[in-house]
Tab-separated table of C-alpha atoms in Angstrom:
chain	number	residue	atom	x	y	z
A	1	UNK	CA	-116.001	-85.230	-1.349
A	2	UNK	CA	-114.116	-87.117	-4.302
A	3	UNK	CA	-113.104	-89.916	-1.797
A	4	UNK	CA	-115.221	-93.137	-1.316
A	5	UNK	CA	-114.723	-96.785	0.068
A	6	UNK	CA	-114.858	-100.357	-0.879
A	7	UNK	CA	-116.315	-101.856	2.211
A	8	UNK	CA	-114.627	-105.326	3.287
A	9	UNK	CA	-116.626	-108.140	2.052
A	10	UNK	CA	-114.059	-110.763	1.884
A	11	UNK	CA	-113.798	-112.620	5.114
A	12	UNK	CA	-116.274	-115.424	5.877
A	13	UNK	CA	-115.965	-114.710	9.767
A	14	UNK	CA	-116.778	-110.941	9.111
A	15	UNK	CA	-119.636	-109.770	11.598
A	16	UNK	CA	-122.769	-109.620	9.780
A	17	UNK	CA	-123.407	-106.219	11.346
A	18	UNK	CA	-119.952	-104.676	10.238
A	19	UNK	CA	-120.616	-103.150	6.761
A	20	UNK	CA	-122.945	-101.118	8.166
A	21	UNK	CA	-121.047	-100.202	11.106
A	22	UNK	CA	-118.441	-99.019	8.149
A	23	UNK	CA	-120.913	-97.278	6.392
A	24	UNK	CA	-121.983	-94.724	9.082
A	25	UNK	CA	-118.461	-93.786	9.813
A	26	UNK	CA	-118.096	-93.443	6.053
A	27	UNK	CA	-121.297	-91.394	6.092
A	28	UNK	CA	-119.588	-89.013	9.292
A	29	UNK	CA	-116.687	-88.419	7.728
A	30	UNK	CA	-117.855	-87.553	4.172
A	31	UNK	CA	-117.410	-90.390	2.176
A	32	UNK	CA	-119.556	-89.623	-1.166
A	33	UNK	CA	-120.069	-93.667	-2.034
A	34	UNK	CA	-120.268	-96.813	0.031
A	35	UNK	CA	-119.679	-100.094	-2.160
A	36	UNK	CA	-119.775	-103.588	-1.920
A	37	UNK	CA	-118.355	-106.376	-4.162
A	38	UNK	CA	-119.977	-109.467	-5.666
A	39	UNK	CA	-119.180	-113.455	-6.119
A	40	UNK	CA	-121.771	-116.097	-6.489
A	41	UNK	CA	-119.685	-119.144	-5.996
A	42	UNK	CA	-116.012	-118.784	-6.828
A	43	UNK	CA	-114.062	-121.574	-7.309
A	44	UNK	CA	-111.359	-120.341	-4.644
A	45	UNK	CA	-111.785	-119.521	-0.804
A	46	UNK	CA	-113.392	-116.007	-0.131
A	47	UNK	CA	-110.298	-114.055	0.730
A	48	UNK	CA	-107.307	-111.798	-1.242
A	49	UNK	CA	-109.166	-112.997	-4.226
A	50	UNK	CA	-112.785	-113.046	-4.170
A	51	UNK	CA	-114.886	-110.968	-2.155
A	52	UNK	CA	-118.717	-110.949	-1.955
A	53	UNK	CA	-119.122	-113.091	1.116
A	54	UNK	CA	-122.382	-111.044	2.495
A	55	UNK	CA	-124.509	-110.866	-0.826
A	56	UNK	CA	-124.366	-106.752	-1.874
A	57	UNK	CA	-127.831	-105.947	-2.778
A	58	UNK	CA	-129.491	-107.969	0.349
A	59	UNK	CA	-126.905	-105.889	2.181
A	60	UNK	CA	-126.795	-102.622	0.922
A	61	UNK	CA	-130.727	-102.817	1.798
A	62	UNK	CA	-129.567	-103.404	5.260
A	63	UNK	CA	-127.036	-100.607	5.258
A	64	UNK	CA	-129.877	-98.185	3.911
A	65	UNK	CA	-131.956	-98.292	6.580
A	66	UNK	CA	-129.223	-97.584	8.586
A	67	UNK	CA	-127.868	-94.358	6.710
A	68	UNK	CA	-129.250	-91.197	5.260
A	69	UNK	CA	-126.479	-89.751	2.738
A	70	UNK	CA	-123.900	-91.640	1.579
A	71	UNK	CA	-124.486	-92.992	-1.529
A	72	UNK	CA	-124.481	-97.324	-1.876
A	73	UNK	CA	-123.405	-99.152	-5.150
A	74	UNK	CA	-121.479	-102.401	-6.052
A	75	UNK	CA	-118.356	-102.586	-6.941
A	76	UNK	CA	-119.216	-104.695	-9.112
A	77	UNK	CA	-122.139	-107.237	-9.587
A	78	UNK	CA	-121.519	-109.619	-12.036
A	79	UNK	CA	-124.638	-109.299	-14.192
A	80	UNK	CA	-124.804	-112.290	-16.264
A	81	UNK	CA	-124.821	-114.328	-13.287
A	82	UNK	CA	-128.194	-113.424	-12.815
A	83	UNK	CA	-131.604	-113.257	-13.723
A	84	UNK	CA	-132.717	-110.217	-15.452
A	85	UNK	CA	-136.463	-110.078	-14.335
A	86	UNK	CA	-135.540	-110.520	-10.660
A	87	UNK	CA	-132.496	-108.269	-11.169
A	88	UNK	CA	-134.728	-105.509	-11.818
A	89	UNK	CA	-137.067	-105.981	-9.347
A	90	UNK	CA	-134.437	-105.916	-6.885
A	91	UNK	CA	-132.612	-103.210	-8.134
A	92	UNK	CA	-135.807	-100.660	-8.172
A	93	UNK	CA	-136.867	-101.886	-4.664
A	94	UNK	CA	-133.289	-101.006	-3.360
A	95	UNK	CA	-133.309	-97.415	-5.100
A	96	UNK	CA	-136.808	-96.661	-3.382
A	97	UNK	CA	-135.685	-97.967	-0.237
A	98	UNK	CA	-132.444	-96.049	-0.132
A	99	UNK	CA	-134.185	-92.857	-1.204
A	100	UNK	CA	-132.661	-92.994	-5.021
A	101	UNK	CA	-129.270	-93.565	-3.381
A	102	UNK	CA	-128.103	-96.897	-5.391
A	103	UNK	CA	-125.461	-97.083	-7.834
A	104	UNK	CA	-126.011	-100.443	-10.065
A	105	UNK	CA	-122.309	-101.194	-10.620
A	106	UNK	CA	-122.030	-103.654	-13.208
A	107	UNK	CA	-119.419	-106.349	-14.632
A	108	UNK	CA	-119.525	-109.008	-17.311
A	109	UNK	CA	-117.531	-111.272	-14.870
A	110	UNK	CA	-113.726	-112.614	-15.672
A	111	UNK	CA	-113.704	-116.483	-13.630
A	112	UNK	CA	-114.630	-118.762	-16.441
A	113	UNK	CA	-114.849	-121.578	-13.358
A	114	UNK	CA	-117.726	-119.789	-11.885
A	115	UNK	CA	-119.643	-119.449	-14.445
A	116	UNK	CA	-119.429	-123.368	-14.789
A	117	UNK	CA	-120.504	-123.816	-11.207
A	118	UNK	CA	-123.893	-122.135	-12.270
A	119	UNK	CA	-124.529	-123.388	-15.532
A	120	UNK	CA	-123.906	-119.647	-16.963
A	121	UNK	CA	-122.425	-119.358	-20.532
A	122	UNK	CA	-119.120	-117.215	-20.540
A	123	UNK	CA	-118.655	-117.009	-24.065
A	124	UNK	CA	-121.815	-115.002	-24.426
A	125	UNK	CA	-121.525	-112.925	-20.954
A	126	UNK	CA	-120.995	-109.464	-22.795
A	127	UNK	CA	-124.051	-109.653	-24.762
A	128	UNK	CA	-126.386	-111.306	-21.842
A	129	UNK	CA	-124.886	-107.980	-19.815
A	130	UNK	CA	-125.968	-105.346	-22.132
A	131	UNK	CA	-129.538	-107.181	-23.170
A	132	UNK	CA	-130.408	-107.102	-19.453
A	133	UNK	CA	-128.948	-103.203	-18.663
A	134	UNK	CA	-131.379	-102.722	-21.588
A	135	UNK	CA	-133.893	-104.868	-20.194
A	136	UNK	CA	-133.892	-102.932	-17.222
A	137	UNK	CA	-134.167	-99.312	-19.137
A	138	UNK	CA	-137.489	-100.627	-20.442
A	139	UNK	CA	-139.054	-101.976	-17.812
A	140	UNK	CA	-138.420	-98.826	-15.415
A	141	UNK	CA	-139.108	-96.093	-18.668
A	142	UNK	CA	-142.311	-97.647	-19.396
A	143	UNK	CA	-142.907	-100.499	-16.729
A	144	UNK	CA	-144.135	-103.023	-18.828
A	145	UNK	CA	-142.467	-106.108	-19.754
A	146	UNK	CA	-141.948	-107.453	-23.217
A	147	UNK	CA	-145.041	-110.012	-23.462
A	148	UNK	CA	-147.023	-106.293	-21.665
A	149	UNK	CA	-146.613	-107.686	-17.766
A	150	UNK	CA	-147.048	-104.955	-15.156
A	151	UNK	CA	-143.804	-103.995	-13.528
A	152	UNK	CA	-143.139	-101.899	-10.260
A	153	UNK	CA	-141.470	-100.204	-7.894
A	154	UNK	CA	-140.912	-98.086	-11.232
A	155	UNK	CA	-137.748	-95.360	-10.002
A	156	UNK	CA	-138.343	-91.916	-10.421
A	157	UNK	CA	-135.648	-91.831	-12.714
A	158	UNK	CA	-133.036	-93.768	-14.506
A	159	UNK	CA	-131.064	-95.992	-11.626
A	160	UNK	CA	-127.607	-94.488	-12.121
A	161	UNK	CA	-125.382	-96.992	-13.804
A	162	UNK	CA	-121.309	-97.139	-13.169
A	163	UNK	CA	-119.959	-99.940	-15.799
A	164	UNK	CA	-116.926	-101.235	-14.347
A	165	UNK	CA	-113.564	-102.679	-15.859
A	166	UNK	CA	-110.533	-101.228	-18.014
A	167	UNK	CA	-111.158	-103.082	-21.536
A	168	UNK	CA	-112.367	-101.022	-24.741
A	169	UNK	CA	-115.551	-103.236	-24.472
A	170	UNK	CA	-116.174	-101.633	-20.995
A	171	UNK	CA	-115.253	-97.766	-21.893
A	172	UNK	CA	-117.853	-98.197	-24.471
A	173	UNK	CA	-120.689	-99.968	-22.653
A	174	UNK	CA	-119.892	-96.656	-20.304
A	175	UNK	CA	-120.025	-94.315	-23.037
A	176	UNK	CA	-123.634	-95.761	-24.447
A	177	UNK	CA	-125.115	-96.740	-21.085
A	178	UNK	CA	-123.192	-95.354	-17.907
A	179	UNK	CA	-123.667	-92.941	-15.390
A	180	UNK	CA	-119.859	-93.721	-14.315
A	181	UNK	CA	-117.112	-95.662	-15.038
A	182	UNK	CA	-115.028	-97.474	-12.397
A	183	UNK	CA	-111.936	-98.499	-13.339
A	184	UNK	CA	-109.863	-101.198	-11.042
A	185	UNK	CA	-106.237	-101.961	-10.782
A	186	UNK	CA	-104.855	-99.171	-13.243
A	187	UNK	CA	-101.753	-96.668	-12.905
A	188	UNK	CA	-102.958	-93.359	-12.954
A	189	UNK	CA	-101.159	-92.793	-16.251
A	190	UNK	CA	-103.434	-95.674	-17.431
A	191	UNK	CA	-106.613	-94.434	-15.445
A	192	UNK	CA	-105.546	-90.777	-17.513
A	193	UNK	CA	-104.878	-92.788	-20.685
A	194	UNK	CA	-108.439	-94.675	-20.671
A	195	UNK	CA	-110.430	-91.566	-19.247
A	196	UNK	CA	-109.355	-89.546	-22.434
A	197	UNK	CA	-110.901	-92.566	-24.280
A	198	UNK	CA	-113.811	-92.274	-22.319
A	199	UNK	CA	-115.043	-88.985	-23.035
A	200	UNK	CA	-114.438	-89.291	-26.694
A	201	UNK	CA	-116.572	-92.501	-26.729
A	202	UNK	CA	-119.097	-90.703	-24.728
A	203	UNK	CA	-119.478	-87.890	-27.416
A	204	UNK	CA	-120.865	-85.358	-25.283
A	205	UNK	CA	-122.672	-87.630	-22.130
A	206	UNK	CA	-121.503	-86.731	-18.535
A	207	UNK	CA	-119.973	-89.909	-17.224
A	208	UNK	CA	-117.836	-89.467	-14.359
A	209	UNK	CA	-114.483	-91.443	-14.287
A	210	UNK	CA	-113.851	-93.396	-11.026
A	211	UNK	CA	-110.864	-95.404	-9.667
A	212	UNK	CA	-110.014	-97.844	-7.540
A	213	UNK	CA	-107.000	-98.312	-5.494
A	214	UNK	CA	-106.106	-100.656	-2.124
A	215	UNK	CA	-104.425	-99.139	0.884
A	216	UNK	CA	-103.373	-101.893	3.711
A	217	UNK	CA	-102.274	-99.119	6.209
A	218	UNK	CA	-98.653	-98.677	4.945
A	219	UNK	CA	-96.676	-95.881	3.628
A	220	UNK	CA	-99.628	-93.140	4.315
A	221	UNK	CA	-97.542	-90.578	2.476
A	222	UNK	CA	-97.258	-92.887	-1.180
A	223	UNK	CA	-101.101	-93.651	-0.778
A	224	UNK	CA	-102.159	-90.226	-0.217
A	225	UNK	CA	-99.782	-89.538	-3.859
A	226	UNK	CA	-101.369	-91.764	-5.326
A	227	UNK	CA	-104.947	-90.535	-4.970
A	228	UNK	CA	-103.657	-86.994	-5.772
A	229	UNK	CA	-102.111	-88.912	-9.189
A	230	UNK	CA	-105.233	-90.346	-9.834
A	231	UNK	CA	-107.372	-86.346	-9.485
A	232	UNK	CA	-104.735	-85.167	-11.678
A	233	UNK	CA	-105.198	-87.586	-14.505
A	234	UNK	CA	-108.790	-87.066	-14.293
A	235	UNK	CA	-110.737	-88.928	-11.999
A	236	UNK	CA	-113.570	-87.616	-10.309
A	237	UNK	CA	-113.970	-89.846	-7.398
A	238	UNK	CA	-111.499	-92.349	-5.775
A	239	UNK	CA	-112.760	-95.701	-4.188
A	240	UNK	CA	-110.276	-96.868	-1.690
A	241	UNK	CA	-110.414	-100.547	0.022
A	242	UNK	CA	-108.743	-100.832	3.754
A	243	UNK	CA	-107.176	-103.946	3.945
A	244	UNK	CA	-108.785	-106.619	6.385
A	245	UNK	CA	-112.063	-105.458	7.837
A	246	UNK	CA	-109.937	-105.317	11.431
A	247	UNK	CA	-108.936	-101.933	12.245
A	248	UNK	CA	-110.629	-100.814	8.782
A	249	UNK	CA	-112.376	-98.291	10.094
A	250	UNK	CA	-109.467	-96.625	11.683
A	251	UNK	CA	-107.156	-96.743	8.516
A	252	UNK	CA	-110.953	-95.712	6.537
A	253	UNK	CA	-110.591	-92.511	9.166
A	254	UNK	CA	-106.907	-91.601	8.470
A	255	UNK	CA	-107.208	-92.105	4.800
A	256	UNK	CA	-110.178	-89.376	5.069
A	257	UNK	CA	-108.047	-86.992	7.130
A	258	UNK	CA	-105.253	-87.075	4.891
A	259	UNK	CA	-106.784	-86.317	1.895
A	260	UNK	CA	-109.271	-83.893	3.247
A	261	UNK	CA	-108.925	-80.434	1.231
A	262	UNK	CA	-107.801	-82.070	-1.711
């Protein structure tokens, strides 16, 4: 199926257990992707703004024990915020514990503020994002680390990459190093307009085009048109967030329905 879902991630008083709970219905009713956002320590509540309340790879390690198909990524983690070494060990222990399910979705970050809070620099996020997707391409190719340290769980493959965000800097860290792209926020005339640019970038590499849209439960007729807009102008999947995590999984359901056949 080209449908999958941003799992709520927002609300401080969400159930720890309720991701997962999300998950396997996403799994039953053919979701392809489950994802999860990310936010260190934003300067602003947790809420319409900022999600990442549960931290996504500790969780999506949680939600793979718990599921046996759907596929688990984040939507996105904000790489420079973190350490590259432990990065990678954490990101090849997830893809064996998932059974090579694990999308690393990745993001250079946009909240200067947060940054701040952690002592990261901001001016210099792009380049600390593509030294450590680099990083990370060496140490699971030939698992050894630059000064010749041992590394493992080495993944049988490449750990699929989706490189989120709609600027040209993003479309071409996609082109060079992505699996996927995941766009967030566009039209679908802009999600068209910035897919073209994609696969000229990409010169030949298969990287699917993903977007993102929001649907609060409203209007199930305009939502449903606008996931059909976004197939036609050349995406391959479609992440969708619910709304509030209450009655997510019943909006998640009818969304599915809907679109099923599509």
């Amino acid at each position: 199926m080209n449908l999958e879902v941003v799992l709520p991630n927002e609300q401080p008083d969400l159930p720890p257990g309720r991701p997962a709970e999300l998950a396997r219905l996403a799994e039953d009713l053919g979701y392809r992707t489950a994802w999860l956002p990310d936010h260190l320590i934003p300067p602003g509540a947790f809420g319409d703004v900022f999600g990442g309340v549960y931290e996504p790879l500790v969780t999506l390690a949680h939600i793979a024990a718990l599921t046996s198909r759907i596929r688990l990524g984040t939507s996105v983690l904000i790489v420079p915020l973190r350490e590259p070494f432990a990065l990678a060990k954490q990101v090849a222990t997830l893809d064996a514990l998932s059974g090579h399910r694990f999308d690393l979705g990745v993001g250079t970050g946009w909240n200067e503020p947060e940054f701040a809070e952690v002592g990261a620099d901001f001016a210099g996020r792009g380049k600390r994002t593509d030294t450590t997707l680099d990083l990370l391409a060496e140490l699971f190719r030939a698992g050894r680390g630059p000064g010749g340290g041992h590394f493992e769980p080495r993944p049988a493959g490449s750990v699929p990459i989706t490189v989120g965000g709609n600027s040209a800097i993003a479309l071409r860290r996609a082109a060079r190093v992505g699996s996927a792209w995941q766009s967030a926020g566009l039209s679908p005339a802009e999600f068209g307009e910035r897919a073209g640019k994609l696969g000229e970038l990409a010169a030949g590499r298969d990287v699917r085009a993903t977007a993102r849209m929001e649907w609060d439960g409203t209007d199930l007729d305009a939502a449903v048109a606008r996931f059909r807009a976004y197939i036609l102008a050349g995406a391959d999947a479609v992440a969708v967030h619910f709304g509030p995590a209450e009655a997510f999984d019943r909006r998640m359901t009818a969304f599915a329905e809907a679109v099923a056949g599509l």
